[in-house]
Amino acid sequence: TLKDVEPFLTLIESRNDLAAKLKLQYPLKDIFVVRGDADQNEMVKEELARLMAEELTGNLFKNAIVSVAGGSTMALVSKFLRPKHEGLLFVPARGGLGEDVAFQANSIVSHLAEVTSGQHRVLYAPDSISKASLESLKEEPMVREIIDLNSRSSMVIHGIGDALQMARRRNVTQEVMSKLDGEKAVGEAFGFYFDADGNIVHKVKTIGLQLEDLENKESIFAVAGGDSKKEAVKAYLKFAPQNTILFIDEAVAQHLLG
Ligand code: G3H
């Protein structure tokens, strides 16, 4: 009966309200808000990944190239993506970044390709490397191909993380930790750490997608849920390109409006 569904209708309405209010404040391509706080409930993260997979499917086309970043939220996307388009190619935006193998872009692209009967490429490049080695690695044909595909991809899918939490998870050196602390880093996305004003304060020296590449993408799907990421998302929106489609939960949404 209507009485039974009423509370749910109110909830749906309140989430749509949040997204509508956010869209007035932040000029992005689109904003989606899911119910709850991902820090409190793992299902919220799944719902974010599901929604992102659904929207991605709607935006994809035959032979599309997608750049993919790492993280635990990204790792859930393949669970919900369906084989609707032919010839998709998933490319890692980054190498390892010191993450667990399941959270590395290299693993995630292989799962996305599997569920869509598409293809993927792998980027074999160490996380931290000297500038000289990095430059010579960039000349390797296999690495060049990844750099080229990342610059040509139509879409990017990536997570946003809390800076210090990500740095700890990746076991960065004490030196990097002090730098992030000193520079007051609050957020991280594809290996770029940024402060509350959206200034990049530290870049992991690695190969892959460049910030400049983002401007010419058709869509950038950015996802983050959980109260612990609210400052990170707020800061990210200071430099997020207008072609960004943002997926957040209520915990983050409330903070962005505040
Ligand atoms: O690169 C990782 C993202 O910034 C966030 O990762 O989805 O595990 O929180 P997460």
PDB file of N, CA and C in Angstrom, residues 29-30 32 51-66 81 84-85 88 154-157 217-221 243-245 247:
ATOM      1  N   LYS A  29      28.868  17.771 -14.551  1.00  0.00           N
ATOM      2  CA  LYS A  29      28.014  17.173 -15.590  1.00  0.00           C
ATOM      3  C   LYS A  29      26.788  16.511 -14.941  1.00  0.00           C
ATOM      4  N   ASP A  30      27.011  15.838 -13.820  1.00  0.00           N
ATOM      5  CA  ASP A  30      25.890  15.249 -13.077  1.00  0.00           C
ATOM      6  C   ASP A  30      26.353  14.862 -11.669  1.00  0.00           C
ATOM      7  N   PHE A  32      25.158  12.227  -8.342  1.00  0.00           N
ATOM      8  CA  PHE A  32      24.265  11.209  -7.799  1.00  0.00           C
ATOM      9  C   PHE A  32      24.574  11.019  -6.313  1.00  0.00           C
ATOM     10  N   LEU A  51      25.689   2.028  -8.921  1.00  0.00           N
ATOM     11  CA  LEU A  51      25.173   3.195  -9.633  1.00  0.00           C
ATOM     12  C   LEU A  51      26.168   3.682 -10.690  1.00  0.00           C
ATOM     13  N   MET A  52      27.445   3.660 -10.301  1.00  0.00           N
ATOM     14  CA  MET A  52      28.471   4.089 -11.252  1.00  0.00           C
ATOM     15  C   MET A  52      28.499   3.134 -12.456  1.00  0.00           C
ATOM     16  N   ALA A  53      28.393   1.830 -12.191  1.00  0.00           N
ATOM     17  CA  ALA A  53      28.400   0.838 -13.275  1.00  0.00           C
ATOM     18  C   ALA A  53      27.209   1.073 -14.208  1.00  0.00           C
ATOM     19  N   GLU A  54      26.070   1.385 -13.609  1.00  0.00           N
ATOM     20  CA  GLU A  54      24.854   1.613 -14.398  1.00  0.00           C
ATOM     21  C   GLU A  54      25.016   2.849 -15.302  1.00  0.00           C
ATOM     22  N   GLU A  55      25.492   3.930 -14.710  1.00  0.00           N
ATOM     23  CA  GLU A  55      25.675   5.169 -15.481  1.00  0.00           C
ATOM     24  C   GLU A  55      26.747   5.003 -16.557  1.00  0.00           C
ATOM     25  N   LEU A  56      27.801   4.266 -16.191  1.00  0.00           N
ATOM     26  CA  LEU A  56      28.881   4.030 -17.155  1.00  0.00           C
ATOM     27  C   LEU A  56      28.336   3.264 -18.354  1.00  0.00           C
ATOM     28  N   THR A  57      27.549   2.226 -18.079  1.00  0.00           N
ATOM     29  CA  THR A  57      26.959   1.435 -19.165  1.00  0.00           C
ATOM     30  C   THR A  57      26.136   2.335 -20.084  1.00  0.00           C
ATOM     31  N   GLY A  58      25.385   3.248 -19.498  1.00  0.00           N
ATOM     32  CA  GLY A  58      24.561   4.164 -20.285  1.00  0.00           C
ATOM     33  C   GLY A  58      25.370   5.113 -21.157  1.00  0.00           C
ATOM     34  N   ASN A  59      26.590   5.403 -20.737  1.00  0.00           N
ATOM     35  CA  ASN A  59      27.439   6.353 -21.473  1.00  0.00           C
ATOM     36  C   ASN A  59      28.400   5.683 -22.452  1.00  0.00           C
ATOM     37  N   LEU A  60      28.630   4.381 -22.266  1.00  0.00           N
ATOM     38  CA  LEU A  60      29.610   3.689 -23.107  1.00  0.00           C
ATOM     39  C   LEU A  60      29.082   3.479 -24.527  1.00  0.00           C
ATOM     40  N   PHE A  61      29.989   3.175 -25.416  1.00  0.00           N
ATOM     41  CA  PHE A  61      29.615   2.882 -26.808  1.00  0.00           C
ATOM     42  C   PHE A  61      30.612   1.876 -27.349  1.00  0.00           C
ATOM     43  N   LYS A  62      30.307   1.322 -28.515  1.00  0.00           N
ATOM     44  CA  LYS A  62      31.163   0.313 -29.138  1.00  0.00           C
ATOM     45  C   LYS A  62      32.610   0.818 -29.264  1.00  0.00           C
ATOM     46  N   ASN A  63      33.563  -0.021 -28.869  1.00  0.00           N
ATOM     47  CA  ASN A  63      35.000   0.270 -28.966  1.00  0.00           C
ATOM     48  C   ASN A  63      35.470   1.445 -28.090  1.00  0.00           C
ATOM     49  N   ALA A  64      34.715   1.794 -27.069  1.00  0.00           N
ATOM     50  CA  ALA A  64      35.135   2.901 -26.188  1.00  0.00           C
ATOM     51  C   ALA A  64      36.379   2.498 -25.377  1.00  0.00           C
ATOM     52  N   ILE A  65      37.224   3.487 -25.108  1.00  0.00           N
ATOM     53  CA  ILE A  65      38.402   3.260 -24.259  1.00  0.00           C
ATOM     54  C   ILE A  65      38.130   3.922 -22.911  1.00  0.00           C
ATOM     55  N   VAL A  66      38.345   3.171 -21.841  1.00  0.00           N
ATOM     56  CA  VAL A  66      38.078   3.692 -20.495  1.00  0.00           C
ATOM     57  C   VAL A  66      39.351   3.629 -19.653  1.00  0.00           C
ATOM     58  N   LEU A  81      28.909  -4.339 -13.631  1.00  0.00           N
ATOM     59  CA  LEU A  81      28.954  -3.936 -15.036  1.00  0.00           C
ATOM     60  C   LEU A  81      28.482  -5.089 -15.931  1.00  0.00           C
ATOM     61  N   LYS A  84      27.183  -4.893 -22.425  1.00  0.00           N
ATOM     62  CA  LYS A  84      26.201  -4.294 -23.323  1.00  0.00           C
ATOM     63  C   LYS A  84      26.828  -3.754 -24.626  1.00  0.00           C
ATOM     64  N   HIS A  85      28.110  -3.430 -24.558  1.00  0.00           N
ATOM     65  CA  HIS A  85      28.759  -2.830 -25.737  1.00  0.00           C
ATOM     66  C   HIS A  85      29.948  -3.686 -26.179  1.00  0.00           C
ATOM     67  N   LEU A  88      34.994  -2.997 -25.901  1.00  0.00           N
ATOM     68  CA  LEU A  88      35.462  -2.036 -24.882  1.00  0.00           C
ATOM     69  C   LEU A  88      36.920  -2.336 -24.533  1.00  0.00           C
ATOM     70  N   SER A 154      37.963   7.925 -23.770  1.00  0.00           N
ATOM     71  CA  SER A 154      36.789   8.804 -23.722  1.00  0.00           C
ATOM     72  C   SER A 154      36.315   9.021 -22.303  1.00  0.00           C
ATOM     73  N   MET A 155      36.531   8.007 -21.461  1.00  0.00           N
ATOM     74  CA  MET A 155      36.014   8.099 -20.091  1.00  0.00           C
ATOM     75  C   MET A 155      37.093   7.719 -19.098  1.00  0.00           C
ATOM     76  N   VAL A 156      36.918   8.250 -17.898  1.00  0.00           N
ATOM     77  CA  VAL A 156      37.805   7.905 -16.789  1.00  0.00           C
ATOM     78  C   VAL A 156      36.913   7.488 -15.629  1.00  0.00           C
ATOM     79  N   ILE A 157      37.257   6.405 -14.947  1.00  0.00           N
ATOM     80  CA  ILE A 157      36.529   6.097 -13.712  1.00  0.00           C
ATOM     81  C   ILE A 157      37.548   6.051 -12.570  1.00  0.00           C
ATOM     82  N   LYS A 217      38.202  14.669 -21.804  1.00  0.00           N
ATOM     83  CA  LYS A 217      37.410  13.426 -21.725  1.00  0.00           C
ATOM     84  C   LYS A 217      35.932  13.751 -21.888  1.00  0.00           C
ATOM     85  N   GLU A 218      35.207  12.756 -22.393  1.00  0.00           N
ATOM     86  CA  GLU A 218      33.769  12.934 -22.526  1.00  0.00           C
ATOM     87  C   GLU A 218      33.132  12.972 -21.129  1.00  0.00           C
ATOM     88  N   SER A 219      33.499  12.012 -20.302  1.00  0.00           N
ATOM     89  CA  SER A 219      32.987  11.979 -18.927  1.00  0.00           C
ATOM     90  C   SER A 219      34.038  11.425 -17.978  1.00  0.00           C
ATOM     91  N   ILE A 220      34.067  12.006 -16.790  1.00  0.00           N
ATOM     92  CA  ILE A 220      34.934  11.502 -15.720  1.00  0.00           C
ATOM     93  C   ILE A 220      34.032  11.060 -14.584  1.00  0.00           C
ATOM     94  N   PHE A 221      34.035   9.790 -14.292  1.00  0.00           N
ATOM     95  CA  PHE A 221      33.173   9.246 -13.233  1.00  0.00           C
ATOM     96  C   PHE A 221      33.987   9.194 -11.952  1.00  0.00           C
ATOM     97  N   ASN A 243      33.326  18.161 -16.819  1.00  0.00           N
ATOM     98  CA  ASN A 243      32.790  16.919 -17.379  1.00  0.00           C
ATOM     99  C   ASN A 243      32.752  15.782 -16.364  1.00  0.00           C
ATOM    100  N   THR A 244      32.866  16.140 -15.071  1.00  0.00           N
ATOM    101  CA  THR A 244      32.829  15.137 -13.995  1.00  0.00           C
ATOM    102  C   THR A 244      31.395  14.731 -13.658  1.00  0.00           C
ATOM    103  N   ILE A 245      31.198  13.412 -13.475  1.00  0.00           N
ATOM    104  CA  ILE A 245      29.938  12.896 -12.950  1.00  0.00           C
ATOM    105  C   ILE A 245      30.280  12.344 -11.564  1.00  0.00           C
ATOM    106  N   PHE A 247      29.625  10.640  -7.838  1.00  0.00           N
ATOM    107  CA  PHE A 247      28.810   9.674  -7.092  1.00  0.00           C
ATOM    108  C   PHE A 247      29.245   9.732  -5.636  1.00  0.00           C
TER     109      PHE A 247
END
